Short mmCIF file of C-alpha atoms in Angstrom, two decimals:
data_model
loop_
_atom_site.label_atom_id
_atom_site.label_comp_id
_atom_site.label_asym_id
_atom_site.label_seq_id
_atom_site.Cartn_x
_atom_site.Cartn_y
_atom_site.Cartn_z
CA MET A 1 -66.18 68.11 24.88
CA ALA A 2 -64.80 71.56 25.77
CA GLY A 3 -61.10 71.72 24.98
CA ILE A 4 -60.91 69.11 22.22
CA GLY A 5 -60.32 71.96 19.77
CA PHE A 6 -56.75 72.32 21.01
CA GLU A 7 -55.85 68.86 19.73
CA LEU A 8 -57.79 69.31 16.50
CA ARG A 9 -56.07 72.63 15.70
CA LYS A 10 -52.68 70.93 15.90
CA LEU A 11 -53.75 68.48 13.21
CA LEU A 12 -55.39 71.13 11.05
CA ARG A 13 -52.25 73.32 11.14
CA LYS A 14 -50.55 70.78 8.87
CA ASP A 15 -52.66 72.34 6.07
CA SER A 16 -52.72 69.12 4.07
CA LEU A 17 -55.21 66.45 3.10
CA LEU A 18 -53.54 64.06 5.53
CA GLY A 19 -53.90 66.54 8.38
CA LEU A 20 -57.57 67.07 7.53
CA VAL A 21 -58.23 63.32 7.43
CA GLN A 22 -56.38 62.85 10.73
CA ALA A 23 -58.42 65.62 12.37
CA TYR A 24 -61.75 64.14 11.29
CA ALA A 25 -60.67 60.60 12.21
CA TYR A 26 -59.45 61.77 15.62
CA ALA A 27 -62.69 63.67 16.26
CA GLY A 28 -64.80 60.70 15.19
CA VAL A 29 -62.93 58.23 17.39
CA ILE A 30 -62.74 60.51 20.42
CA GLY A 31 -66.30 61.82 20.15
CA SER A 32 -67.95 58.48 19.45
CA GLY A 33 -65.47 55.87 20.62
CA PRO A 34 -66.73 55.25 24.17
CA TRP A 35 -70.40 54.73 23.31
CA VAL A 36 -69.57 52.80 20.12
CA LEU A 37 -67.42 50.47 22.20
CA SER A 38 -70.31 50.14 24.64
CA ILE A 39 -72.85 49.24 21.96
CA VAL A 40 -70.52 46.92 20.05
CA GLY A 41 -69.31 45.26 23.25
CA ILE A 42 -72.81 44.41 24.48
CA LEU A 43 -73.92 43.19 21.04
CA ALA A 44 -70.72 41.13 20.69
CA ILE A 45 -71.37 39.42 24.02
CA GLY A 46 -74.83 38.47 22.83
CA LEU A 47 -73.72 37.14 19.43
CA LEU A 48 -70.63 35.29 20.69
CA SER A 49 -72.42 33.83 23.71
CA ALA A 50 -75.17 32.48 21.48
CA SER A 51 -72.55 30.89 19.20
CA LEU A 52 -70.97 29.21 22.24
CA GLY A 53 -74.27 27.59 23.13
CA ALA A 54 -75.51 30.01 25.79
CA SER A 55 -79.27 30.21 26.31
CA SER A 56 -80.80 32.80 24.01
CA HIS A 57 -83.22 33.77 26.77
CA GLY A 58 -80.31 34.30 29.18
CA VAL A 59 -78.50 36.46 26.61
CA THR A 60 -81.64 38.55 26.12
CA GLN A 61 -82.03 38.96 29.87
CA PHE A 62 -78.40 40.11 30.11
CA GLN A 63 -78.69 42.67 27.30
CA VAL A 64 -81.95 44.08 28.65
CA SER A 65 -80.53 44.28 32.19
CA VAL A 66 -77.47 46.17 30.95
CA THR A 67 -79.57 48.52 28.80
CA TRP A 68 -81.70 49.43 31.80
CA LEU A 69 -78.58 49.90 33.94
CA ILE A 70 -77.08 52.31 31.40
CA ALA A 71 -80.31 54.27 30.87
CA SER A 72 -81.16 54.68 34.55
CA SER A 73 -77.59 55.56 35.61
CA LEU A 74 -77.32 58.21 32.89
CA ILE A 75 -80.60 59.81 33.93
CA LEU A 76 -79.69 59.74 37.62
CA THR A 77 -76.23 61.29 37.18
CA GLY A 78 -76.95 63.59 34.22
CA GLY A 79 -77.35 66.68 36.37
CA VAL A 80 -74.31 65.93 38.52
CA GLN A 81 -72.13 65.51 35.43
CA LEU A 82 -72.87 69.00 34.10
CA ALA A 83 -72.97 70.87 37.40
CA PHE A 84 -69.75 69.38 38.75
CA THR A 85 -67.90 69.90 35.47
CA ARG A 86 -68.87 73.58 35.64
CA TYR A 87 -67.61 73.72 39.24
CA VAL A 88 -64.26 72.21 38.21
CA SER A 89 -63.99 74.58 35.26
CA ASP A 90 -64.42 77.58 37.57
CA ARG A 91 -61.81 76.28 40.02
CA LEU A 92 -59.29 75.69 37.25
CA PHE A 93 -59.90 79.22 35.95
CA GLU A 94 -59.11 80.48 39.47
CA HIS A 95 -55.96 78.28 39.56
CA LYS A 96 -57.25 76.42 42.63
CA HIS A 97 -56.07 73.05 41.35
CA ASP A 98 -55.61 71.56 44.82
CA THR A 99 -59.38 71.70 45.48
CA VAL A 100 -60.36 69.63 42.44
CA LEU A 101 -59.46 66.09 43.52
CA PRO A 102 -60.93 66.32 47.06
CA ASN A 103 -64.21 67.65 45.65
CA LEU A 104 -64.24 64.92 43.01
CA HIS A 105 -63.97 62.38 45.83
CA GLY A 106 -66.79 64.23 47.59
CA VAL A 107 -69.13 64.07 44.61
CA LEU A 108 -68.24 60.41 44.02
CA CYS A 109 -69.10 59.63 47.65
CA LEU A 110 -72.53 61.22 47.27
CA VAL A 111 -73.18 59.58 43.90
CA LEU A 112 -72.15 56.13 45.14
CA MET A 113 -74.25 56.49 48.31
CA ALA A 114 -77.33 57.62 46.38
CA ALA A 115 -76.91 55.01 43.64
CA GLY A 116 -76.16 52.22 46.11
CA THR A 117 -79.15 53.06 48.28
CA LEU A 118 -81.55 53.28 45.34
CA ALA A 119 -80.23 50.08 43.77
CA THR A 120 -80.41 48.16 47.06
CA VAL A 121 -84.01 49.23 47.71
CA LEU A 122 -85.06 48.19 44.19
CA ALA A 123 -83.11 44.93 44.37
CA PHE A 124 -85.00 43.80 47.46
CA THR A 125 -88.41 45.07 46.37
CA ALA A 126 -88.96 45.12 42.59
CA PHE A 127 -86.47 42.26 42.00
CA ALA A 128 -87.39 40.19 45.05
CA GLY A 129 -88.15 37.15 42.89
CA GLU A 130 -84.70 36.98 41.26
CA SER A 131 -81.58 35.20 42.53
CA VAL A 132 -79.48 36.88 45.21
CA LEU A 133 -76.40 36.85 42.95
CA TYR A 134 -78.29 38.59 40.14
CA ARG A 135 -79.49 41.29 42.52
CA LEU A 136 -76.00 41.85 43.95
CA LEU A 137 -74.51 42.12 40.46
CA MET A 138 -77.19 44.63 39.42
CA ILE A 139 -76.42 46.75 42.50
CA ALA A 140 -72.69 46.65 41.69
CA GLY A 141 -73.20 47.41 38.01
CA PHE A 142 -75.50 50.36 38.66
CA THR A 143 -73.22 52.02 41.22
CA GLN A 144 -70.16 51.49 39.01
CA LEU A 145 -71.84 53.04 35.97
CA CYS A 146 -72.94 56.10 37.96
CA ALA A 147 -69.34 56.71 39.05
CA ILE A 148 -67.98 56.02 35.55
CA TRP A 149 -70.20 58.66 33.92
CA VAL A 150 -68.96 61.29 36.40
CA LEU A 151 -65.32 60.37 35.80
CA THR A 152 -65.79 60.23 32.02
CA ILE A 153 -67.07 63.78 31.70
CA PHE A 154 -64.54 64.98 34.29
CA LEU A 155 -61.61 63.56 32.30
CA SER A 156 -63.14 64.92 29.08
CA GLY A 157 -62.99 68.38 30.60
CA LEU A 158 -59.29 67.78 31.29
CA LYS A 159 -58.76 66.87 27.61
CA ARG A 160 -57.72 63.26 28.42
CA TYR A 161 -59.55 61.91 25.38
CA ARG A 162 -57.04 59.28 24.32
CA ALA A 163 -56.76 57.98 27.86
CA ILE A 164 -60.56 57.75 28.12
CA LEU A 165 -60.76 55.83 24.85
CA ALA A 166 -57.96 53.47 25.94
CA MET A 167 -59.68 52.82 29.26
CA TYR A 168 -63.02 52.11 27.56
CA ALA A 169 -61.28 49.72 25.14
CA LEU A 170 -59.61 47.94 28.06
CA GLY A 171 -62.79 47.87 30.16
CA TYR A 172 -65.01 46.52 27.39
CA GLY A 173 -62.29 44.11 26.27
CA ILE A 174 -62.32 42.64 29.78
CA THR A 175 -66.12 42.77 29.80
CA VAL A 176 -66.43 40.74 26.59
CA GLY A 177 -63.68 38.28 27.53
CA ALA A 178 -64.90 37.68 31.08
CA ALA A 179 -68.54 37.41 30.00
CA LEU A 180 -67.68 34.77 27.41
CA LEU A 181 -65.55 32.79 29.89
CA ALA A 182 -68.40 32.88 32.39
CA SER A 183 -71.18 32.29 29.85
CA ASN A 184 -71.67 28.73 31.15
CA TRP A 185 -73.14 30.31 34.30
CA ALA A 186 -75.93 31.81 32.14
CA LEU A 187 -77.28 35.25 33.04
CA GLU A 188 -75.26 35.67 36.23
CA GLY A 189 -72.04 34.73 34.43
CA LEU A 190 -72.55 37.30 31.66
CA LEU A 191 -73.47 39.97 34.19
CA ALA A 192 -70.42 39.12 36.32
CA GLY A 193 -68.21 39.73 33.26
CA PHE A 194 -69.90 43.09 32.73
CA VAL A 195 -69.30 44.09 36.36
CA LEU A 196 -65.67 42.94 36.28
CA GLY A 197 -64.91 44.89 33.10
CA HIS A 198 -66.51 48.04 34.44
CA PHE A 199 -64.69 47.70 37.73
CA ALA A 200 -61.43 47.74 35.75
CA LEU A 201 -62.69 50.76 33.78
CA LEU A 202 -63.65 52.60 36.97
CA CYS A 203 -60.31 51.91 38.67
CA GLY A 204 -58.36 52.96 35.58
CA MET A 205 -60.20 56.26 35.23
CA TRP A 206 -59.84 57.03 38.93
CA TRP A 207 -56.10 56.30 38.67
CA LEU A 208 -55.81 58.73 35.74
CA THR A 209 -57.57 61.39 37.80
CA VAL A 210 -55.33 60.94 40.84
CA ARG A 211 -52.26 61.23 38.63
CA SER A 212 -53.56 64.51 37.18
CA PHE A 213 -54.00 66.38 40.48
CA SER A 214 -52.24 66.75 43.79
CA ALA A 215 -54.22 67.39 46.95
CA THR A 216 -53.63 67.97 50.65
CA GLU A 217 -57.07 66.65 51.66
CA ALA A 218 -58.87 63.44 50.74
CA VAL A 219 -62.48 64.64 50.57
CA ARG A 220 -64.19 68.04 50.41
CA PHE A 221 -67.74 69.15 49.67
CA ASP A 222 -67.17 72.74 48.53
CA PHE A 223 -69.33 72.11 45.45
CA LEU A 224 -72.38 72.02 47.76
CA LYS A 225 -71.90 75.62 48.88
CA PRO A 226 -74.66 77.96 47.60
CA GLN A 227 -72.26 80.07 45.51
CA HIS A 228 -71.04 76.94 43.69
CA ARG A 229 -74.41 75.39 42.90
CA TYR A 230 -75.88 75.39 39.41
CA PRO A 231 -79.53 74.28 39.71
CA SER A 232 -80.23 74.92 36.04
CA LEU A 233 -77.40 72.57 35.01
CA LEU A 234 -78.70 69.88 37.36
CA ILE A 235 -82.14 70.05 35.75
CA ILE A 236 -80.71 70.25 32.22
CA GLY A 237 -78.63 67.12 32.72
CA VAL A 238 -81.56 65.08 33.99
CA LEU A 239 -83.99 66.39 31.37
CA TYR A 240 -81.65 65.82 28.43
CA ASN A 241 -80.89 62.23 29.36
CA LEU A 242 -84.55 61.57 30.11
CA ALA A 243 -85.49 63.11 26.76
CA VAL A 244 -83.02 60.90 24.87
CA TRP A 245 -84.48 57.75 26.46
CA ALA A 246 -88.12 58.91 26.53
CA ASP A 247 -89.22 57.20 23.31
CA LYS A 248 -87.49 53.95 24.35
CA LEU A 249 -89.24 54.05 27.73
CA VAL A 250 -92.63 54.55 26.07
CA PHE A 251 -92.07 51.54 23.82
CA TRP A 252 -90.83 49.48 26.78
CA PHE A 253 -93.86 50.19 28.93
CA TYR A 254 -96.50 49.94 26.17
CA PRO A 255 -97.86 46.36 26.34
CA ASP A 256 -98.40 45.93 22.59
CA THR A 257 -94.78 46.79 21.70
CA SER A 258 -92.87 45.19 24.57
CA ALA A 259 -92.48 42.06 26.63
CA ALA A 260 -91.49 41.36 30.23
CA ILE A 261 -87.91 40.03 30.26
CA ILE A 262 -86.79 39.76 33.87
CA GLY A 263 -88.37 41.13 37.03
CA PRO A 264 -89.94 44.52 36.22
CA LEU A 265 -87.63 45.08 33.22
CA ARG A 266 -89.23 45.14 29.80
CA ALA A 267 -87.85 45.46 26.26
CA SER A 268 -89.20 46.14 22.80
CA VAL A 269 -87.96 43.70 20.15
CA ILE A 270 -89.58 45.90 17.52
CA TYR A 271 -87.80 49.09 18.54
CA ASP A 272 -84.51 48.43 20.31
CA LEU A 273 -82.18 46.97 17.67
CA PRO A 274 -83.01 49.53 14.92
CA VAL A 275 -82.35 52.31 17.44
CA PHE A 276 -78.93 50.97 18.43
CA MET A 277 -77.96 50.47 14.79
CA ALA A 278 -79.11 53.98 13.85
CA TYR A 279 -76.76 55.56 16.40
CA LEU A 280 -73.77 53.94 14.69
CA PHE A 281 -74.48 56.03 11.59
CA ILE A 282 -73.97 59.38 13.33
CA ILE A 283 -70.22 58.91 13.83
CA PRO A 284 -69.38 61.04 10.71
CA GLY A 285 -71.68 63.83 11.92
CA MET A 286 -70.10 63.75 15.39
CA ALA A 287 -66.67 64.12 13.78
CA VAL A 288 -67.76 67.15 11.75
CA PHE A 289 -69.50 68.62 14.79
CA LEU A 290 -66.33 68.45 16.86
CA VAL A 291 -63.98 69.67 14.12
CA ARG A 292 -66.05 72.65 13.02
CA ILE A 293 -67.79 73.79 16.19
CA GLU A 294 -64.84 73.13 18.51
CA THR A 295 -62.24 74.82 16.26
CA ASP A 296 -63.57 77.65 14.07
CA PHE A 297 -66.47 78.68 16.30
CA VAL A 298 -64.52 78.39 19.55
CA ASP A 299 -61.62 80.38 18.08
CA TYR A 300 -63.83 83.37 17.19
CA HIS A 301 -65.83 82.97 20.40
CA GLU A 302 -62.60 83.44 22.39
CA ARG A 303 -61.56 86.40 20.26
CA PHE A 304 -64.95 88.05 20.69
CA TYR A 305 -64.94 87.88 24.48
CA THR A 306 -61.25 88.77 24.68
CA ALA A 307 -62.02 91.93 22.71
CA VAL A 308 -64.92 92.67 25.10
CA ARG A 309 -62.82 92.14 28.24
CA GLU A 310 -59.76 94.03 27.00
CA GLY A 311 -61.58 97.03 25.56
CA GLY A 312 -61.43 96.24 21.85
CA SER A 313 -63.01 98.59 19.35
CA LEU A 314 -66.65 98.18 18.36
CA GLU A 315 -65.52 97.35 14.84
CA THR A 316 -63.34 94.49 16.15
CA ILE A 317 -66.12 93.15 18.37
CA GLU A 318 -68.65 93.20 15.54
CA SER A 319 -66.15 91.56 13.19
CA MET A 320 -65.56 88.70 15.64
CA ARG A 321 -69.31 88.32 16.10
CA ASP A 322 -69.76 88.04 12.31
CA GLU A 323 -67.01 85.43 12.10
CA MET A 324 -68.70 83.46 14.88
CA VAL A 325 -71.98 83.50 12.97
CA LEU A 326 -70.22 82.37 9.79
CA ALA A 327 -68.47 79.52 11.63
CA ILE A 328 -71.80 78.36 13.07
CA ARG A 329 -73.48 78.42 9.66
CA GLN A 330 -70.63 76.51 8.03
CA GLY A 331 -70.59 73.99 10.86
CA PHE A 332 -74.31 73.26 10.59
CA ALA A 333 -74.09 73.10 6.79
CA GLU A 334 -71.30 70.52 6.94
CA ILE A 335 -73.13 68.46 9.57
CA GLY A 336 -76.20 68.49 7.32
CA LYS A 337 -74.19 67.37 4.27
CA ILE A 338 -72.30 64.56 6.00
CA GLN A 339 -75.37 63.21 7.78
CA THR A 340 -77.31 63.24 4.52
CA LEU A 341 -74.60 61.00 3.08
CA ALA A 342 -74.73 58.82 6.21
CA LEU A 343 -78.51 58.50 5.85
CA LEU A 344 -78.11 57.46 2.19
CA ALA A 345 -75.50 54.92 3.26
CA ALA A 346 -77.93 53.56 5.86
CA ILE A 347 -80.59 53.16 3.18
CA ILE A 348 -78.18 51.34 0.88
CA VAL A 349 -76.53 48.98 3.39
CA GLY A 350 -79.54 48.63 5.69
CA PRO A 351 -80.98 45.46 4.06
CA THR A 352 -77.58 43.76 4.11
CA VAL A 353 -76.91 44.65 7.75
CA LEU A 354 -80.33 43.51 8.91
CA ALA A 355 -80.00 40.25 7.00
CA ALA A 356 -76.56 39.62 8.55
CA LEU A 357 -78.03 40.10 12.02
CA GLY A 358 -80.99 37.87 11.22
CA ILE A 359 -83.50 40.71 11.46
CA SER A 360 -86.56 40.88 9.21
CA ALA A 361 -86.59 43.43 6.36
CA LEU A 362 -89.87 44.69 7.85
CA TYR A 363 -87.70 46.69 10.29
CA LEU A 364 -86.16 48.77 7.48
CA PRO A 365 -88.62 51.71 7.59
CA LEU A 366 -88.14 52.04 11.34
CA PHE A 367 -84.35 51.84 10.93
CA HIS A 368 -84.44 54.60 8.30
CA ILE A 369 -86.55 57.01 10.37
CA GLN A 370 -84.43 56.31 13.44
CA THR A 371 -81.28 57.12 11.48
CA LEU A 372 -82.89 60.39 10.37
CA GLY A 373 -83.80 61.20 13.96
CA ALA A 374 -80.30 60.39 15.21
CA SER A 375 -78.84 62.58 12.45
CA LEU A 376 -81.03 65.48 13.56
CA GLN A 377 -79.87 64.86 17.12
CA VAL A 378 -76.26 65.56 16.04
CA GLY A 379 -77.40 69.01 14.89
CA LEU A 380 -79.20 69.51 18.19
CA LEU A 381 -76.05 68.55 20.13
CA ALA A 382 -74.07 71.13 18.15
CA LEU A 383 -76.75 73.73 18.88
CA LEU A 384 -76.75 73.01 22.62
CA ASN A 385 -72.96 73.21 22.59
CA VAL A 386 -73.09 76.71 21.08
CA PHE A 387 -75.63 77.83 23.69
CA PHE A 388 -73.44 76.49 26.48
CA TYR A 389 -70.50 78.50 25.16
CA LEU A 390 -72.73 81.59 25.18
CA ASP A 391 -73.82 80.68 28.75
CA GLN A 392 -77.49 80.53 27.74
CA ARG A 393 -78.47 78.00 30.40
CA ALA A 394 -82.09 79.14 30.63
CA LEU A 395 -82.54 78.62 26.90
CA VAL A 396 -80.86 75.19 27.01
CA LEU A 397 -83.23 74.26 29.83
CA ARG A 398 -86.23 75.19 27.68
CA LEU A 399 -84.89 73.19 24.75
CA CYS A 400 -84.31 70.09 26.89
CA ALA A 401 -87.77 70.40 28.41
CA LEU A 402 -89.29 70.75 24.93
CA LEU A 403 -87.40 67.69 23.68
CA CYS A 404 -88.46 65.62 26.69
CA VAL A 405 -92.15 66.55 26.57
CA SER A 406 -92.46 66.36 22.78
CA ASN A 407 -90.65 63.03 22.58
CA LEU A 408 -92.97 61.52 25.18
CA ALA A 409 -96.13 62.97 23.61
CA LEU A 410 -95.31 62.34 19.94
CA THR A 411 -94.03 58.81 20.60
CA ALA A 412 -97.25 58.01 22.48
CA LEU A 413 -99.20 59.44 19.54
CA SER A 414 -97.24 57.28 17.07
CA LEU A 415 -98.21 54.19 19.03
CA GLN A 416 -101.86 55.09 18.67
CA LEU A 417 -101.47 55.68 14.91
CA GLY A 418 -100.03 52.22 14.29
CA ALA A 419 -96.84 50.41 13.34
CA ALA A 420 -96.32 52.45 10.17
CA PHE A 421 -95.65 55.51 12.35
CA TYR A 422 -93.23 53.90 14.83
CA GLY A 423 -90.10 56.03 15.19
CA TYR A 424 -91.69 59.18 13.78
CA GLY A 425 -92.41 60.54 17.25
CA TYR A 426 -88.71 60.63 18.16
CA ALA A 427 -87.65 62.13 14.81
CA ALA A 428 -90.41 64.76 14.93
CA ALA A 429 -89.53 65.73 18.52
CA VAL A 430 -85.86 66.25 17.66
CA LEU A 431 -86.80 68.22 14.52
CA LEU A 432 -89.22 70.45 16.46
CA THR A 433 -86.61 71.17 19.15
CA LEU A 434 -83.89 71.81 16.58
CA LEU A 435 -86.04 74.29 14.63
CA TYR A 436 -86.99 76.18 17.79
CA GLY A 437 -83.34 76.22 18.86
CA LEU A 438 -82.15 77.57 15.49
CA PHE A 439 -84.75 80.33 15.64
CA ALA A 440 -83.63 81.24 19.17
CA LEU A 441 -79.96 81.15 18.15
CA ASP A 442 -80.60 83.55 15.29
CA ARG A 443 -82.20 86.03 17.69
CA LYS A 444 -79.42 85.63 20.28
CA LEU A 445 -76.65 86.27 17.77
CA HIS A 446 -78.36 89.42 16.50
CA ARG A 447 -78.53 90.75 20.08
CA LEU A 448 -75.19 89.37 21.26
CA GLU A 449 -73.37 92.69 21.71
CA TYR A 450 -76.33 94.25 23.51
CA GLU A 451 -76.78 91.33 25.90
CA THR A 452 -73.04 91.07 26.51
CA PHE A 453 -72.72 94.72 27.60
CA MET A 454 -76.14 95.53 29.05
CA LEU A 455 -77.29 92.34 30.78
CA ARG A 456 -74.09 91.29 32.55
#
């Protein structure tokens, strides 16, 4: 989300209640809009298709297929997203704008080739028993999603937030409409709507990118040169996405908590819906995270390193460091307050929401602990963001590895302890990683001047 602070500062300069409300609303929509549209779109297809008489089993197969497509494509491209964004950032800093678009085409070529090859192999091995049309649609959906994630983070780095949100709204609008029109063709019809909508989303985002840059060459692979590689970012991207999905994967593969849905794909009726609902309650925390971390902290971060580069006095450098620390503390305090309110809201409205969706009240404890875990994850995202600004890639790598391993281990332990402990593994893993990260951040900030001057 680097760069969103520029837009937020414009709104905050109004110095009024309206400007403050606009800033938080903008941050909430921009920061959460794409994935909220994704979740709501897929759930809407399921609910509306069922109301139109579509087979409930076909709807379930569609939703599970799409969930697996999203999870696997995010894990596969996680490293590429971070590493290539860093490459583009460096080229823009060097004012080499003409190299950006050709290298984007280069990375898209590699991503599409890798995704297409992997999807084709799986389609004709693991999914050999399914219809040819289903397998072709799964191949198309997987390759499209892999390209979309790369373009999404690329356009985010260019501060094209409104355009991204508009494209996601258009893409998922087409997805829902086309899926409903084709719902008579059961699973394949719903999946065809999903592929069509995402094809429109992919084309729209690529068009935005082409309009943003001029180039004299179509394709380049400069990002593969040794001096432009960032192995740590590649590993971080994969580990973080794997860590986020680790508890879901454990529940999907554990026989007592899951069921086979289609081909090798499994789902957990017990776990999946409460998890998706819980993520909707972190929108306020995401808004606060973006407003506070991406404005106050970033402002003093820039001042600190400007003073270092331009020979500022020690007093000025220390003052900017202190302001950075204060901005971080205030940001985390506000995230904690707003997510506490969101958690209370989840507790209050939870029974009503579950009843409206036809879900048993027995899921409430799991929904509550998942909402707590998701709230803690907002704090962890803010923490990782700060470390990225300080270029602490090795530390971020350790945090992502800790989150991945602890989420796998603690979720497996919760399964052994019984249903009363479901969800606690994920929440405990995020809490453990967050506490370790806060401890490490405190040490880094105390040594910031020393490390800036002596270790660079």
